[in-house]
Amino acid sequence: MGKQRRKSLRLVSSDRFLSFLRKLGVQPKPTSRRRGGSHLMVERAANGGTLSAPVLQGKRELDPEYQREVLEELGFSPDEIQSGLDRHY
């Protein structure tokens, strides 16, 4: 039997990336009420605390490297990222 191909991050819109983050348990930060800003603060409970990161809004394409940086800032391990891709992408 052949190896199963690993999924990777790809160019997606801000909305699609935020939807992916929600499926991984990431939520918009309640205190994030800036108007007219280009970023939305999101947060995730991890390691007994809360990790947060800014995510660009309103973009038609987010670079995969940018997405990976956000996921790492939110404390996701490479295995967790791959598992999320396998389930939701």
CSV table of N, CA and C in Angstrom, one decimal:
chain,number,residue,atom,x,y,z
A,1,MET,N,0.8,-1.2,0.0
A,1,MET,CA,0.0,0.0,0.0
A,1,MET,C,0.9,1.2,0.0
A,2,GLY,N,0.4,2.3,-0.7
A,2,GLY,CA,1.2,3.5,-0.8
A,2,GLY,C,1.0,4.4,0.5
A,3,LYS,N,1.9,5.3,0.6
A,3,LYS,CA,1.8,6.3,1.7
A,3,LYS,C,0.6,7.2,1.5
A,4,GLN,N,0.0,7.6,2.6
A,4,GLN,CA,-1.1,8.6,2.5
A,4,GLN,C,-0.4,9.9,2.4
A,5,ARG,N,-0.9,10.7,1.5
A,5,ARG,CA,-0.3,12.0,1.3
A,5,ARG,C,-0.7,13.0,2.4
A,6,ARG,N,0.3,13.7,2.9
A,6,ARG,CA,0.0,14.7,4.0
A,6,ARG,C,-0.6,15.9,3.4
A,7,LYS,N,-1.6,16.5,4.0
A,7,LYS,CA,-2.2,17.7,3.6
A,7,LYS,C,-1.3,18.9,4.1
A,8,SER,N,-1.3,20.0,3.3
A,8,SER,CA,-0.5,21.1,3.8
A,8,SER,C,-1.4,22.4,3.7
A,9,LEU,N,-1.0,23.4,4.4
A,9,LEU,CA,-1.7,24.7,4.3
A,9,LEU,C,-1.6,25.2,2.9
A,10,ARG,N,-2.6,25.9,2.4
A,10,ARG,CA,-2.6,26.5,1.1
A,10,ARG,C,-3.2,27.9,1.2
A,11,LEU,N,-3.1,28.6,0.1
A,11,LEU,CA,-3.7,29.9,0.0
A,11,LEU,C,-5.2,29.8,0.2
A,12,VAL,N,-5.7,30.5,1.2
A,12,VAL,CA,-7.1,30.6,1.5
A,12,VAL,C,-7.5,32.0,2.0
A,13,SER,N,-8.7,32.3,1.9
A,13,SER,CA,-9.2,33.6,2.4
A,13,SER,C,-9.1,33.7,3.9
A,14,SER,N,-9.2,35.0,4.4
A,14,SER,CA,-9.2,35.2,5.8
A,14,SER,C,-10.4,34.5,6.4
A,15,ASP,N,-11.6,34.6,5.8
A,15,ASP,CA,-12.8,34.0,6.3
A,15,ASP,C,-12.6,32.5,6.4
A,16,ARG,N,-12.0,31.8,5.4
A,16,ARG,CA,-11.8,30.4,5.5
A,16,ARG,C,-10.8,30.0,6.6
A,17,PHE,N,-9.8,30.8,6.7
A,17,PHE,CA,-8.8,30.5,7.8
A,17,PHE,C,-9.4,30.6,9.2
A,18,LEU,N,-10.2,31.7,9.3
A,18,LEU,CA,-10.9,31.9,10.6
A,18,LEU,C,-11.9,30.7,10.9
A,19,SER,N,-12.5,30.3,9.9
A,19,SER,CA,-13.4,29.1,10.1
A,19,SER,C,-12.6,27.9,10.5
A,20,PHE,N,-11.5,27.7,9.9
A,20,PHE,CA,-10.6,26.6,10.3
A,20,PHE,C,-10.2,26.7,11.7
A,21,LEU,N,-9.8,27.9,12.1
A,21,LEU,CA,-9.4,28.1,13.5
A,21,LEU,C,-10.5,27.8,14.5
A,22,ARG,N,-11.7,28.2,14.1
A,22,ARG,CA,-12.9,27.9,15.0
A,22,ARG,C,-13.1,26.4,15.2
A,23,LYS,N,-12.9,25.7,14.1
A,23,LYS,CA,-13.0,24.2,14.2
A,23,LYS,C,-11.9,23.6,15.1
A,24,LEU,N,-10.8,24.3,15.3
A,24,LEU,CA,-9.8,23.9,16.2
A,24,LEU,C,-9.9,24.4,17.6
A,25,GLY,N,-11.0,25.1,17.9
A,25,GLY,CA,-11.3,25.6,19.2
A,25,GLY,C,-10.8,27.0,19.5
A,26,VAL,N,-10.4,27.7,18.5
A,26,VAL,CA,-10.0,29.1,18.6
A,26,VAL,C,-11.2,30.0,18.6
A,27,GLN,N,-11.2,31.0,19.4
A,27,GLN,CA,-12.3,31.9,19.5
A,27,GLN,C,-11.9,33.4,19.3
A,28,PRO,N,-12.7,34.3,18.8
A,28,PRO,CA,-12.4,35.7,18.8
A,28,PRO,C,-12.2,36.2,20.2
A,29,LYS,N,-11.3,37.0,20.5
A,29,LYS,CA,-11.0,37.5,21.8
A,29,LYS,C,-12.1,38.5,22.2
A,30,PRO,N,-12.8,38.3,23.3
A,30,PRO,CA,-14.0,39.1,23.7
A,30,PRO,C,-13.7,40.6,23.8
A,31,THR,N,-12.5,41.0,24.2
A,31,THR,CA,-12.1,42.4,24.3
A,31,THR,C,-11.6,43.0,23.0
A,32,SER,N,-11.7,42.2,21.9
A,32,SER,CA,-11.2,42.7,20.7
A,32,SER,C,-12.3,43.5,20.0
A,33,ARG,N,-12.4,44.8,20.3
A,33,ARG,CA,-13.5,45.6,19.8
A,33,ARG,C,-13.0,46.8,19.0
A,34,ARG,N,-11.8,46.8,18.5
A,34,ARG,CA,-11.3,47.9,17.7
A,34,ARG,C,-12.1,48.0,16.4
A,35,ARG,N,-12.4,49.2,16.1
A,35,ARG,CA,-13.2,49.4,14.9
A,35,ARG,C,-12.2,49.8,13.8
A,36,GLY,N,-12.5,49.3,12.6
A,36,GLY,CA,-11.7,49.7,11.4
A,36,GLY,C,-10.3,49.1,11.4
A,37,GLY,N,-10.0,48.2,12.3
A,37,GLY,CA,-8.7,47.5,12.2
A,37,GLY,C,-8.6,46.4,11.2
A,38,SER,N,-7.4,46.1,10.8
A,38,SER,CA,-7.2,45.1,9.8
A,38,SER,C,-7.0,43.7,10.4
A,39,HIS,N,-7.0,43.6,11.7
A,39,HIS,CA,-6.7,42.3,12.4
A,39,HIS,C,-7.8,42.0,13.4
A,40,LEU,N,-8.1,40.8,13.6
A,40,LEU,CA,-9.0,40.3,14.6
A,40,LEU,C,-8.1,39.5,15.6
A,41,MET,N,-8.2,39.8,16.9
A,41,MET,CA,-7.5,39.0,17.9
A,41,MET,C,-8.3,37.8,18.2
A,42,VAL,N,-7.6,36.7,18.2
A,42,VAL,CA,-8.2,35.4,18.5
A,42,VAL,C,-7.4,34.8,19.7
A,43,GLU,N,-8.1,33.8,20.4
A,43,GLU,CA,-7.4,33.2,21.5
A,43,GLU,C,-7.8,31.7,21.7
A,44,ARG,N,-6.9,31.1,22.4
A,44,ARG,CA,-7.1,29.6,22.6
A,44,ARG,C,-6.6,29.3,24.0
A,45,ALA,N,-7.3,28.5,24.7
A,45,ALA,CA,-6.9,28.0,26.0
A,45,ALA,C,-5.8,26.9,25.7
A,46,ALA,N,-4.7,27.0,26.3
A,46,ALA,CA,-3.6,26.0,26.1
A,46,ALA,C,-2.6,26.1,27.3
A,47,ASN,N,-2.1,24.9,27.7
A,47,ASN,CA,-1.0,24.8,28.7
A,47,ASN,C,-1.4,25.6,30.0
A,48,GLY,N,-2.6,25.5,30.4
A,48,GLY,CA,-3.1,26.1,31.6
A,48,GLY,C,-3.2,27.6,31.5
A,49,GLY,N,-3.2,28.2,30.4
A,49,GLY,CA,-3.3,29.6,30.2
A,49,GLY,C,-4.1,29.9,28.9
A,50,THR,N,-4.0,31.2,28.4
A,50,THR,CA,-4.6,31.6,27.2
A,50,THR,C,-3.6,32.2,26.3
A,51,LEU,N,-3.6,31.7,25.1
A,51,LEU,CA,-2.7,32.2,24.0
A,51,LEU,C,-3.5,33.0,23.0
A,52,SER,N,-2.9,34.1,22.5
A,52,SER,CA,-3.7,34.9,21.6
A,52,SER,C,-2.8,35.3,20.4
A,53,ALA,N,-3.4,35.6,19.3
A,53,ALA,CA,-2.7,36.0,18.1
A,53,ALA,C,-3.6,36.9,17.2
A,54,PRO,N,-3.0,37.9,16.5
A,54,PRO,CA,-3.8,38.7,15.6
A,54,PRO,C,-3.9,37.9,14.2
A,55,VAL,N,-5.1,38.0,13.6
A,55,VAL,CA,-5.3,37.4,12.3
A,55,VAL,C,-5.8,38.5,11.3
A,56,LEU,N,-5.2,38.6,10.2
A,56,LEU,CA,-5.6,39.5,9.2
A,56,LEU,C,-7.1,39.3,8.8
A,57,GLN,N,-7.9,40.3,8.6
A,57,GLN,CA,-9.3,40.2,8.1
A,57,GLN,C,-9.4,40.7,6.7
A,58,GLY,N,-10.4,40.2,6.0
A,58,GLY,CA,-10.7,40.8,4.7
A,58,GLY,C,-9.8,40.6,3.6
A,59,LYS,N,-8.9,39.6,3.7
A,59,LYS,CA,-8.0,39.2,2.7
A,59,LYS,C,-8.5,38.1,1.8
A,60,ARG,N,-8.3,38.2,0.5
A,60,ARG,CA,-8.7,37.1,-0.3
A,60,ARG,C,-7.7,35.9,-0.3
A,61,GLU,N,-6.5,36.2,0.0
A,61,GLU,CA,-5.5,35.1,0.1
A,61,GLU,C,-4.6,35.4,1.3
A,62,LEU,N,-4.4,34.3,2.2
A,62,LEU,CA,-3.4,34.4,3.2
A,62,LEU,C,-2.4,33.3,2.9
A,63,ASP,N,-1.1,33.8,2.9
A,63,ASP,CA,0.0,32.9,2.6
A,63,ASP,C,0.1,31.8,3.6
A,64,PRO,N,0.4,30.5,3.2
A,64,PRO,CA,0.5,29.4,4.1
A,64,PRO,C,1.5,29.6,5.2
A,65,GLU,N,2.6,30.3,5.0
A,65,GLU,CA,3.6,30.6,6.0
A,65,GLU,C,3.0,31.5,7.1
A,66,TYR,N,2.2,32.5,6.7
A,66,TYR,CA,1.5,33.4,7.7
A,66,TYR,C,0.6,32.5,8.5
A,67,GLN,N,-0.2,31.6,7.9
A,67,GLN,CA,-1.1,30.8,8.6
A,67,GLN,C,-0.4,29.9,9.7
A,68,ARG,N,0.7,29.3,9.2
A,68,ARG,CA,1.5,28.5,10.1
A,68,ARG,C,2.0,29.3,11.3
A,69,GLU,N,2.5,30.6,11.1
A,69,GLU,CA,2.9,31.4,12.2
A,69,GLU,C,1.8,31.7,13.2
A,70,VAL,N,0.6,32.0,12.7
A,70,VAL,CA,-0.5,32.2,13.6
A,70,VAL,C,-0.8,30.9,14.4
A,71,LEU,N,-0.8,29.8,13.8
A,71,LEU,CA,-1.1,28.5,14.5
A,71,LEU,C,0.0,28.2,15.5
A,72,GLU,N,1.2,28.5,15.2
A,72,GLU,CA,2.3,28.3,16.2
A,72,GLU,C,2.2,29.3,17.3
A,73,GLU,N,1.8,30.5,17.0
A,73,GLU,CA,1.7,31.5,18.1
A,73,GLU,C,0.5,31.1,19.0
A,74,LEU,N,-0.5,30.4,18.5
A,74,LEU,CA,-1.6,29.9,19.3
A,74,LEU,C,-1.2,28.6,20.0
A,75,GLY,N,0.0,28.2,19.9
A,75,GLY,CA,0.5,27.0,20.6
A,75,GLY,C,0.2,25.7,20.0
A,76,PHE,N,-0.2,25.6,18.7
A,76,PHE,CA,-0.4,24.3,18.1
A,76,PHE,C,0.9,23.7,17.7
A,77,SER,N,1.1,22.4,18.0
A,77,SER,CA,2.3,21.7,17.6
A,77,SER,C,2.1,21.3,16.1
A,78,PRO,N,3.2,20.9,15.5
A,78,PRO,CA,3.1,20.4,14.1
A,78,PRO,C,2.1,19.3,13.9
A,79,ASP,N,2.1,18.4,14.9
A,79,ASP,CA,1.2,17.2,14.8
A,79,ASP,C,-0.3,17.7,15.0
A,80,GLU,N,-0.5,18.7,15.8
A,80,GLU,CA,-1.9,19.2,16.0
A,80,GLU,C,-2.3,19.9,14.7
A,81,ILE,N,-1.4,20.6,14.1
A,81,ILE,CA,-1.7,21.3,12.8
A,81,ILE,C,-2.1,20.3,11.7
A,82,GLN,N,-1.2,19.2,11.6
A,82,GLN,CA,-1.5,18.2,10.6
A,82,GLN,C,-2.8,17.5,10.9
A,83,SER,N,-3.1,17.2,12.1
A,83,SER,CA,-4.4,16.6,12.5
A,83,SER,C,-5.6,17.4,12.1
A,84,GLY,N,-5.4,18.7,12.4
A,84,GLY,CA,-6.5,19.7,12.0
A,84,GLY,C,-6.7,19.7,10.5
A,85,LEU,N,-5.6,19.7,9.8
A,85,LEU,CA,-5.7,19.7,8.3
A,85,LEU,C,-6.4,18.5,7.8
A,86,ASP,N,-6.0,17.3,8.4
A,86,ASP,CA,-6.6,16.0,8.0
A,86,ASP,C,-8.1,16.0,8.2
A,87,ARG,N,-8.5,16.6,9.3
A,87,ARG,CA,-10.0,16.6,9.6
A,87,ARG,C,-10.8,17.7,9.0
A,88,HIS,N,-10.2,18.9,8.7
A,88,HIS,CA,-11.0,20.0,8.4
A,88,HIS,C,-10.7,20.7,7.0
A,89,TYR,N,-9.6,20.4,6.4
A,89,TYR,CA,-9.2,21.1,5.2
A,89,TYR,C,-9.5,20.3,4.0
